[in-house]
Amino acid sequence: MSSDIKSKIKEEEITKLAQELIKIPSDETAGEKEVCEYLESYLKSLGMKVRLQEVLPNRPNIIAEVIGDEVGKSIMFNGHVDTVPVGDIKKWSMDPYSAIIKDNKLFGRGSTDMKGAIASMIIAMKFIMNNVEKFNGKIIFTGVMAEETTGLGTQKIVEENIKADMAVVGEPSDEKIYRAHKGTMWFNLSTYGKLEHSSESNSESNNAIINMMKLIMEINEISKELETIENNLVGHPSINIGLIDGGTKQNMIADSCRISIDRRTLPEEKTDEILDKLRIRLDGLRSLDDRLTFDLEIDTIREAVEVAESEQIVQEVKNALNKVINKNPTISGMKATTDMSILVNQGNIPSVIYGPGFIKQAHTVDEFIEVKRLVESSQVYAEILLNTLTNN
Ligand SMILES: [Zn+2]
């Protein structure tokens, strides 16, 4: 049967589907619904049970199921239908939605992240439906919205209690299996001052920008300390100040200043403890200078995650990779944050990240995926399904 996978999972079919998906723009402003509707008719034509799940107005998820002959293990494939925006279109060498293939690479927004993976997953499911006489359990495909922004799509999946015994998230995994990833905390920090004419300014003035500078220096110290902490799968945590906004005009003493911070977290870190520690550090500065009042306002929290190497899904993906590419894959952790943490931490579904391509290709100008990666990962997905659903 494994040899059938190699002969029957064909490049043309995967690239054709991936191209159709790329041709439908679906960044956060629009298009997720159109991708879901395209997939809905495609998956129905394959004979799958399909439904759209409304998450926000005009922004659905798509859920498709393939039910086996008898009760058995269930496995979920998770992929996001949204992409990041194209950015400055003039920087692209081609139309990002034309989905052209050149030098065995499929170009376009979402090719790597991650419409290519969605196509690979679906063709693997099709292989099982059409070529495996008897299998048990269930395959669930969840195509989710808003992964690139809030994770609301996968959130809705777990809230509605759509369950599986295990899941694979198809983000580009750099030829590895990722069983962990970092989390993301976005928050804003504001300082205050006393608005006065700048001609009154002296070193004792209460200037929100100067006050912020002192907090920034403290955050820079924290950044150095974080570099000394190490998780063997995902590396060290980090803190980045990405945006600053303060004051009104040169000739006015600034009465407010705000920075936006991105703190990347480790699976063993707790977000409320991180915030408590930060508040204590910054409060310490205020005890030396009472002008250093601040407000901390949380924007987004997406958790980090880690599953044990002994989990069945880790072993299934590892064995499948061994069979298809004849190589023992590296099992590691991803630096970026994905929907895996929602499936594991909130949905209680042991999951891994395995998908075609390389994360460095995601979110770039002239994004592409090598066609051979799409074929390889589709074969790996099919092998995972075959082994999980026919050996139980
Ligand atoms: Zn992605």
GROMACS .gro file of C-alpha atoms and ligand atoms in nm:
model
  393
    1MET     CA    1   0.000   0.000   0.000
    2SER     CA    2   0.283   0.240   0.085
    3SER     CA    3   0.419   0.193  -0.266
    4ASP     CA    4   0.075   0.292  -0.399
    5ILE     CA    5   0.111   0.622  -0.218
    6LYS     CA    6   0.416   0.710  -0.426
    7SER     CA    7   0.259   0.614  -0.755
    8LYS     CA    8  -0.089   0.750  -0.691
    9ILE     CA    9  -0.022   1.083  -0.518
   10LYS     CA   10   0.056   1.297  -0.816
   11GLU     CA   11   0.222   1.633  -0.850
   12GLU     CA   12  -0.032   1.773  -1.100
   13GLU     CA   13  -0.328   1.719  -0.876
   14ILE     CA   14  -0.169   1.886  -0.573
   15THR     CA   15  -0.027   2.184  -0.763
   16LYS     CA   16  -0.356   2.237  -0.946
   17LEU     CA   17  -0.548   2.259  -0.618
   18ALA     CA   18  -0.279   2.473  -0.451
   19GLN     CA   19  -0.288   2.711  -0.750
   20GLU     CA   20  -0.665   2.749  -0.731
   21LEU     CA   21  -0.638   2.834  -0.360
   22ILE     CA   22  -0.358   3.087  -0.413
   23LYS     CA   23  -0.561   3.259  -0.687
   24ILE     CA   24  -0.823   3.354  -0.428
   25PRO     CA   25  -0.674   3.640  -0.222
   26SER     CA   26  -0.754   3.581   0.146
   27ASP     CA   27  -0.574   3.818   0.379
   28GLU     CA   28  -0.743   3.948   0.692
   29THR     CA   29  -0.951   4.200   0.496
   30ALA     CA   30  -1.141   3.952   0.276
   31GLY     CA   31  -1.144   3.622   0.091
   32GLU     CA   32  -1.143   3.356   0.362
   33LYS     CA   33  -1.506   3.281   0.282
   34GLU     CA   34  -1.432   3.243  -0.090
   35VAL     CA   35  -1.149   2.997  -0.014
   36CYS     CA   36  -1.383   2.801   0.214
   37GLU     CA   37  -1.655   2.797  -0.051
   38TYR     CA   38  -1.410   2.677  -0.316
   39LEU     CA   39  -1.295   2.400  -0.083
   40GLU     CA   40  -1.654   2.319   0.009
   41SER     CA   41  -1.747   2.231  -0.348
   42TYR     CA   42  -1.413   2.057  -0.411
   43LEU     CA   43  -1.441   1.839  -0.101
   44LYS     CA   44  -1.809   1.763  -0.164
   45SER     CA   45  -1.719   1.645  -0.513
   46LEU     CA   46  -1.474   1.402  -0.350
   47GLY     CA   47  -1.760   1.268  -0.139
   48MET     CA   48  -1.667   1.423   0.194
   49LYS     CA   49  -1.912   1.547   0.454
   50VAL     CA   50  -1.854   1.923   0.457
   51ARG     CA   51  -1.983   2.229   0.640
   52LEU     CA   52  -1.889   2.590   0.685
   53GLN     CA   53  -1.873   2.711   1.044
   54GLU     CA   54  -1.940   3.082   1.088
   55VAL     CA   55  -1.682   3.243   1.317
   56LEU     CA   56  -1.730   3.613   1.235
   57PRO     CA   57  -1.971   3.760   0.978
   58ASN     CA   58  -1.849   3.644   0.635
   59ARG     CA   59  -1.544   3.479   0.791
   60PRO     CA   60  -1.609   3.105   0.830
   61ASN     CA   61  -1.401   2.796   0.894
   62ILE     CA   62  -1.449   2.487   0.681
   63ILE     CA   63  -1.482   2.144   0.837
   64ALA     CA   64  -1.476   1.822   0.635
   65GLU     CA   65  -1.495   1.464   0.754
   66VAL     CA   66  -1.417   1.124   0.614
   67ILE     CA   67  -1.567   0.847   0.823
   68GLY     CA   68  -1.411   0.502   0.829
   69ASP     CA   69  -1.582   0.164   0.833
   70GLU     CA   70  -1.564   0.103   1.205
   71VAL     CA   71  -1.490   0.299   1.519
   72GLY     CA   72  -1.124   0.383   1.558
   73LYS     CA   73  -0.874   0.661   1.605
   74SER     CA   74  -0.961   1.005   1.475
   75ILE     CA   75  -0.702   1.236   1.326
   76MET     CA   76  -0.736   1.605   1.244
   77PHE     CA   77  -0.552   1.798   0.974
   78ASN     CA   78  -0.549   2.168   1.052
   79GLY     CA   79  -0.458   2.442   0.805
   80HIS     CA   80  -0.537   2.812   0.789
   81VAL     CA   81  -0.711   2.961   0.486
   82ASP     CA   82  -0.597   3.318   0.557
   83THR     CA   83  -0.261   3.460   0.451
   84VAL     CA   84  -0.064   3.768   0.550
   85PRO     CA   85  -0.118   4.067   0.315
   86VAL     CA   86   0.106   4.094   0.007
   87GLY     CA   87   0.264   4.419   0.131
   88ASP     CA   88   0.413   4.646  -0.135
   89ILE     CA   89   0.299   4.471  -0.452
   90LYS     CA   90   0.564   4.658  -0.658
   91LYS     CA   91   0.834   4.460  -0.480
   92TRP     CA   92   0.698   4.131  -0.620
   93SER     CA   93   0.843   4.004  -0.948
   94MET     CA   94   0.504   3.860  -1.041
   95ASP     CA   95   0.136   3.891  -0.954
   96PRO     CA   96   0.120   3.731  -0.606
   97TYR     CA   97  -0.214   3.575  -0.696
   98SER     CA   98  -0.122   3.437  -1.037
   99ALA     CA   99   0.016   3.114  -0.884
  100ILE     CA  100   0.274   3.059  -1.158
  101ILE     CA  101   0.509   2.762  -1.157
  102LYS     CA  102   0.867   2.834  -1.259
  103ASP     CA  103   1.177   2.619  -1.207
  104ASN     CA  104   0.969   2.365  -1.013
  105LYS     CA  105   0.859   2.631  -0.768
  106LEU     CA  106   0.501   2.744  -0.715
  107PHE     CA  107   0.497   3.120  -0.648
  108GLY     CA  108   0.233   3.328  -0.474
  109ARG     CA  109   0.101   3.462  -0.145
  110GLY     CA  110   0.011   3.161   0.068
  111SER     CA  111   0.211   2.909  -0.134
  112THR     CA  112   0.425   2.819   0.167
  113ASP     CA  113   0.201   2.964   0.437
  114MET     CA  114  -0.007   2.757   0.387
  115LYS     CA  115  -0.234   2.687   0.095
  116GLY     CA  116   0.023   2.442  -0.042
  117ALA     CA  117  -0.007   2.233   0.273
  118ILE     CA  118  -0.387   2.242   0.255
  119ALA     CA  119  -0.371   2.101  -0.099
  120SER     CA  120  -0.126   1.831   0.016
  121MET     CA  121  -0.354   1.732   0.304
  122ILE     CA  122  -0.664   1.712   0.086
  123ILE     CA  123  -0.499   1.500  -0.182
  124ALA     CA  124  -0.375   1.265   0.092
  125MET     CA  125  -0.732   1.234   0.224
  126LYS     CA  126  -0.854   1.168  -0.129
  127PHE     CA  127  -0.597   0.890  -0.166
  128ILE     CA  128  -0.729   0.716   0.145
  129MET     CA  129  -1.091   0.749   0.029
  130ASN     CA  130  -1.023   0.612  -0.317
  131ASN     CA  131  -0.755   0.352  -0.256
  132VAL     CA  132  -0.798   0.203   0.089
  133GLU     CA  133  -1.067  -0.059   0.093
  134LYS     CA  134  -1.123  -0.062   0.467
  135PHE     CA  135  -1.016   0.181   0.735
  136ASN     CA  136  -1.144   0.268   1.079
  137GLY     CA  137  -1.189   0.591   1.268
  138LYS     CA  138  -1.221   0.933   1.117
  139ILE     CA  139  -1.029   1.202   0.931
  140ILE     CA  140  -1.126   1.560   1.006
  141PHE     CA  141  -0.999   1.850   0.798
  142THR     CA  142  -1.029   2.193   0.959
  143GLY     CA  143  -0.956   2.488   0.733
  144VAL     CA  144  -0.950   2.784   0.970
  145MET     CA  145  -0.971   3.162   0.939
  146ALA     CA  146  -0.764   3.430   1.116
  147GLU     CA  147  -0.459   3.223   1.210
  148GLU     CA  148  -0.230   3.506   1.108
  149THR     CA  149  -0.400   3.748   1.344
  150THR     CA  150  -0.599   3.616   1.639
  151GLY     CA  151  -0.636   3.238   1.612
  152LEU     CA  152  -1.014   3.281   1.639
  153GLY     CA  153  -1.076   3.011   1.376
  154THR     CA  154  -0.911   2.724   1.562
  155GLN     CA  155  -1.049   2.872   1.884
  156LYS     CA  156  -1.398   2.817   1.743
  157ILE     CA  157  -1.308   2.458   1.649
  158VAL     CA  158  -1.219   2.372   2.008
  159GLU     CA  159  -1.506   2.575   2.155
  160GLU     CA  160  -1.752   2.370   1.950
  161ASN     CA  161  -1.583   2.062   2.085
  162ILE     CA  162  -1.474   1.930   1.746
  163LYS     CA  163  -1.249   1.656   1.873
  164ALA     CA  164  -0.981   1.421   1.750
  165ASP     CA  165  -0.737   1.183   1.913
  166MET     CA  166  -0.450   1.365   1.748
  167ALA     CA  167  -0.380   1.645   1.502
  168VAL     CA  168  -0.127   1.768   1.250
  169VAL     CA  169  -0.092   2.140   1.187
  170GLY     CA  170   0.044   2.191   0.835
  171GLU     CA  171   0.262   2.498   0.890
  172PRO     CA  172   0.597   2.488   0.705
  173SER     CA  173   0.819   2.282   0.933
  174ASP     CA  174   1.164   2.307   0.772
  175GLU     CA  175   1.184   1.931   0.701
  176LYS     CA  176   1.142   1.871   1.074
  177ILE     CA  177   0.866   1.772   1.311
  178TYR     CA  178   0.784   2.043   1.560
  179ARG     CA  179   0.631   1.924   1.884
  180ALA     CA  180   0.655   2.262   2.057
  181HIS     CA  181   0.641   2.628   1.975
  182LYS     CA  182   0.685   2.963   2.144
  183GLY     CA  183   0.396   3.179   2.255
  184THR     CA  184   0.330   3.544   2.181
  185MET     CA  185   0.223   3.821   2.417
  186TRP     CA  186   0.147   4.161   2.275
  187PHE     CA  187   0.094   4.447   2.515
  188ASN     CA  188   0.121   4.823   2.534
  189LEU     CA  189   0.299   5.023   2.798
  190SER     CA  190   0.213   5.389   2.858
  191THR     CA  191   0.392   5.658   3.059
  192TYR     CA  192   0.271   6.005   3.150
  193GLY     CA  193   0.407   6.355   3.203
  194LYS     CA  194   0.294   6.710   3.262
  195LEU     CA  195   0.203   6.915   2.957
  196GLU     CA  196   0.395   7.246   2.960
  197HIS     CA  197   0.546   7.498   2.720
  198SER     CA  198   0.884   7.365   2.610
  199SER     CA  199   1.054   7.692   2.708
  200GLU     CA  200   0.984   7.585   3.067
  201SER     CA  201   1.171   7.260   3.011
  202ASN     CA  202   1.460   7.158   3.238
  203SER     CA  203   1.608   6.833   3.363
  204GLU     CA  204   1.341   6.816   3.634
  205SER     CA  205   1.046   6.843   3.390
  206ASN     CA  206   0.795   6.562   3.398
  207ASN     CA  207   0.831   6.443   3.037
  208ALA     CA  208   0.650   6.123   2.936
  209ILE     CA  209   0.912   6.043   2.670
  210ILE     CA  210   1.201   6.073   2.918
  211ASN     CA  211   1.001   5.862   3.163
  212MET     CA  212   0.947   5.602   2.893
  213MET     CA  213   1.319   5.603   2.814
  214LYS     CA  214   1.389   5.483   3.168
  215LEU     CA  215   1.139   5.198   3.132
  216ILE     CA  216   1.287   5.110   2.791
  217MET     CA  217   1.633   5.081   2.943
  218GLU     CA  218   1.494   4.845   3.204
  219ILE     CA  219   1.323   4.639   2.932
  220ASN     CA  220   1.653   4.623   2.748
  221GLU     CA  221   1.809   4.475   3.064
  222ILE     CA  222   1.527   4.219   3.077
  223SER     CA  223   1.599   4.135   2.713
  224LYS     CA  224   1.961   4.051   2.800
  225GLU     CA  225   1.850   3.834   3.092
  226LEU     CA  226   1.605   3.643   2.871
  227GLU     CA  227   1.890   3.546   2.641
  228THR     CA  228   2.039   3.340   2.921
  229ILE     CA  229   1.726   3.123   2.956
  230GLU     CA  230   1.708   2.829   2.716
  231ASN     CA  231   1.446   2.574   2.618
  232ASN     CA  232   1.608   2.289   2.425
  233LEU     CA  233   1.328   2.282   2.166
  234VAL     CA  234   1.247   2.646   2.097
  235GLY     CA  235   1.548   2.843   2.220
  236HIS     CA  236   1.533   3.149   2.442
  237PRO     CA  237   1.243   3.382   2.522
  238SER     CA  238   1.261   3.740   2.397
  239ILE     CA  239   1.115   4.086   2.435
  240ASN     CA  240   1.095   4.336   2.151
  241ILE     CA  241   0.978   4.697   2.150
  242GLY     CA  242   0.832   4.734   1.803
  243LEU     CA  243   0.655   5.068   1.812
  244ILE     CA  244   0.679   5.398   1.998
  245ASP     CA  245   0.436   5.686   1.994
  246GLY     CA  246   0.455   5.989   2.221
  247GLY     CA  247   0.426   6.363   2.265
  248THR     CA  248   0.242   6.617   2.055
  249LYS     CA  249   0.493   6.870   1.918
  250GLN     CA  250   0.854   6.993   1.962
  251ASN     CA  251   0.747   7.292   2.167
  252MET     CA  252   0.537   7.099   2.416
  253ILE     CA  253   0.657   6.881   2.701
  254ALA     CA  254   0.517   6.534   2.631
  255ASP     CA  255   0.232   6.430   2.855
  256SER     CA  256   0.202   6.075   2.724
  257CYS     CA  257   0.408   5.809   2.551
  258ARG     CA  258   0.321   5.456   2.451
  259ILE     CA  259   0.524   5.159   2.332
  260SER     CA  260   0.408   4.828   2.187
  261ILE     CA  261   0.588   4.520   2.307
  262ASP     CA  262   0.611   4.166   2.170
  263ARG     CA  263   0.721   3.915   2.431
  264ARG     CA  264   0.789   3.562   2.298
  265THR     CA  265   0.735   3.299   2.564
  266LEU     CA  266   0.852   2.946   2.637
  267PRO     CA  267   0.618   2.651   2.701
  268GLU     CA  268   0.724   2.648   3.068
  269GLU     CA  269   0.649   3.020   3.121
  270LYS     CA  270   0.312   3.137   3.250
  271THR     CA  271   0.181   3.459   3.096
  272ASP     CA  272   0.034   3.600   3.418
  273GLU     CA  273   0.363   3.538   3.599
  274ILE     CA  274   0.552   3.715   3.319
  275LEU     CA  275   0.328   4.020   3.355
  276ASP     CA  276   0.350   4.015   3.736
  277LYS     CA  277   0.729   4.005   3.721
  278LEU     CA  278   0.740   4.288   3.469
  279ARG     CA  279   0.509   4.502   3.682
  280ILE     CA  280   0.727   4.441   3.987
  281ARG     CA  281   1.042   4.541   3.794
  282LEU     CA  282   0.885   4.860   3.662
  283ASP     CA  283   0.726   4.939   4.000
  284GLY     CA  284   1.078   4.915   4.144
  285LEU     CA  285   1.180   5.205   3.923
  286ARG     CA  286   0.885   5.408   4.043
  287SER     CA  287   0.999   5.368   4.400
  288LEU     CA  288   1.312   5.563   4.297
  289ASP     CA  289   1.124   5.821   4.090
  290ASP     CA  290   0.754   5.873   4.149
  291ARG     CA  291   0.706   6.026   3.803
  292LEU     CA  292   0.747   5.679   3.653
  293THR     CA  293   0.382   5.581   3.664
  294PHE     CA  294   0.280   5.344   3.387
  295ASP     CA  295  -0.014   5.149   3.252
  296LEU     CA  296   0.015   4.806   3.103
  297GLU     CA  297  -0.257   4.702   2.863
  298ILE     CA  298  -0.277   4.351   2.714
  299ASP     CA  299  -0.346   4.329   2.344
  300THR     CA  300  -0.310   3.960   2.245
  301ILE     CA  301  -0.196   3.648   2.425
  302ARG     CA  302  -0.127   3.328   2.229
  303GLU     CA  303   0.020   3.053   2.437
  304ALA     CA  304   0.334   2.848   2.387
  305VAL     CA  305   0.302   2.469   2.379
  306GLU     CA  306   0.495   2.145   2.408
  307VAL     CA  307   0.382   1.785   2.367
  308ALA     CA  308   0.583   1.480   2.476
  309GLU     CA  309   0.794   1.300   2.219
  310SER     CA  310   0.623   0.977   2.323
  311GLU     CA  311   0.281   1.096   2.197
  312GLN     CA  312   0.142   0.875   1.921
  313ILE     CA  313   0.116   1.160   1.672
  314VAL     CA  314   0.486   1.245   1.706
  315GLN     CA  315   0.573   0.882   1.639
  316GLU     CA  316   0.324   0.850   1.351
  317VAL     CA  317   0.470   1.150   1.169
  318LYS     CA  318   0.824   1.032   1.237
  319ASN     CA  319   0.753   0.684   1.101
  320ALA     CA  320   0.576   0.824   0.797
  321LEU     CA  321   0.869   1.054   0.718
  322ASN     CA  322   1.105   0.762   0.757
  323LYS     CA  323   0.904   0.563   0.506
  324VAL     CA  324   0.852   0.835   0.249
  325ILE     CA  325   1.186   1.014   0.247
  326ASN     CA  326   1.396   0.746   0.406
  327LYS     CA  327   1.536   0.984   0.662
  328ASN     CA  328   1.507   1.007   1.036
  329PRO     CA  329   1.357   1.353   1.091
  330THR     CA  330   1.474   1.601   1.352
  331ILE     CA  331   1.213   1.653   1.622
  332SER     CA  332   1.233   2.004   1.753
  333GLY     CA  333   1.033   2.320   1.830
  334MET     CA  334   0.920   2.617   1.626
  335LYS     CA  335   1.007   2.974   1.714
  336ALA     CA  336   0.685   3.116   1.567
  337THR     CA  337   0.343   3.083   1.731
  338THR     CA  338   0.075   2.872   1.561
  339ASP     CA  339  -0.271   2.729   1.622
  340MET     CA  340  -0.112   2.413   1.763
  341SER     CA  341  -0.120   2.564   2.114
  342ILE     CA  342  -0.498   2.612   2.090
  343LEU     CA  343  -0.552   2.250   1.982
  344VAL     CA  344  -0.328   2.117   2.260
  345ASN     CA  345  -0.384   2.357   2.551
  346GLN     CA  346  -0.753   2.426   2.502
  347GLY     CA  347  -0.875   2.136   2.285
  348ASN     CA  348  -0.669   1.872   2.464
  349ILE     CA  349  -0.567   1.723   2.127
  350PRO     CA  350  -0.204   1.604   2.112
  351SER     CA  351  -0.064   1.773   1.800
  352VAL     CA  352   0.249   1.838   1.600
  353ILE     CA  353   0.346   2.079   1.328
  354TYR     CA  354   0.448   1.911   1.006
  355GLY     CA  355   0.410   2.076   0.668
  356PRO     CA  356   0.584   2.143   0.338
  357GLY     CA  357   0.839   2.419   0.296
  358PHE     CA  358   1.043   2.645   0.514
  359ILE     CA  359   0.928   2.910   0.757
  360LYS     CA  360   1.180   3.158   0.612
  361GLN     CA  361   0.974   3.152   0.290
  362ALA     CA  362   0.659   3.258   0.475
  363HIS     CA  363   0.549   3.625   0.487
  364THR     CA  364   0.805   3.721   0.220
  365VAL     CA  365   0.799   3.895  -0.117
  366ASP     CA  366   0.800   3.637  -0.402
  367GLU     CA  367   0.687   3.365  -0.159
  368PHE     CA  368   0.719   3.021  -0.317
  369ILE     CA  369   0.706   2.652  -0.237
  370GLU     CA  370   0.908   2.385  -0.415
  371VAL     CA  371   0.666   2.152  -0.592
  372LYS     CA  372   0.857   1.843  -0.473
  373ARG     CA  373   0.791   1.948  -0.111
  374LEU     CA  374   0.419   1.950  -0.175
  375VAL     CA  375   0.431   1.599  -0.319
  376GLU     CA  376   0.654   1.468  -0.043
  377SER     CA  377   0.436   1.608   0.237
  378SER     CA  378   0.117   1.480   0.073
  379GLN     CA  379   0.271   1.134   0.065
  380VAL     CA  380   0.373   1.170   0.429
  381TYR     CA  381   0.019   1.281   0.523
  382ALA     CA  382  -0.124   0.979   0.339
  383GLU     CA  383   0.120   0.748   0.514
  384ILE     CA  384   0.021   0.893   0.854
  385LEU     CA  385  -0.348   0.835   0.776
  386LEU     CA  386  -0.287   0.488   0.642
  387ASN     CA  387  -0.093   0.377   0.944
  388THR     CA  388  -0.318   0.540   1.203
  389LEU     CA  389  -0.647   0.432   1.050
  390THR     CA  390  -0.569   0.080   0.935
  391ASN     CA  391  -0.366  -0.036   1.234
  392ASN     CA  392  -0.623   0.014   1.505
  393ZN      ZN  393   0.096   2.988   0.873
   0.00000   0.00000   0.00000
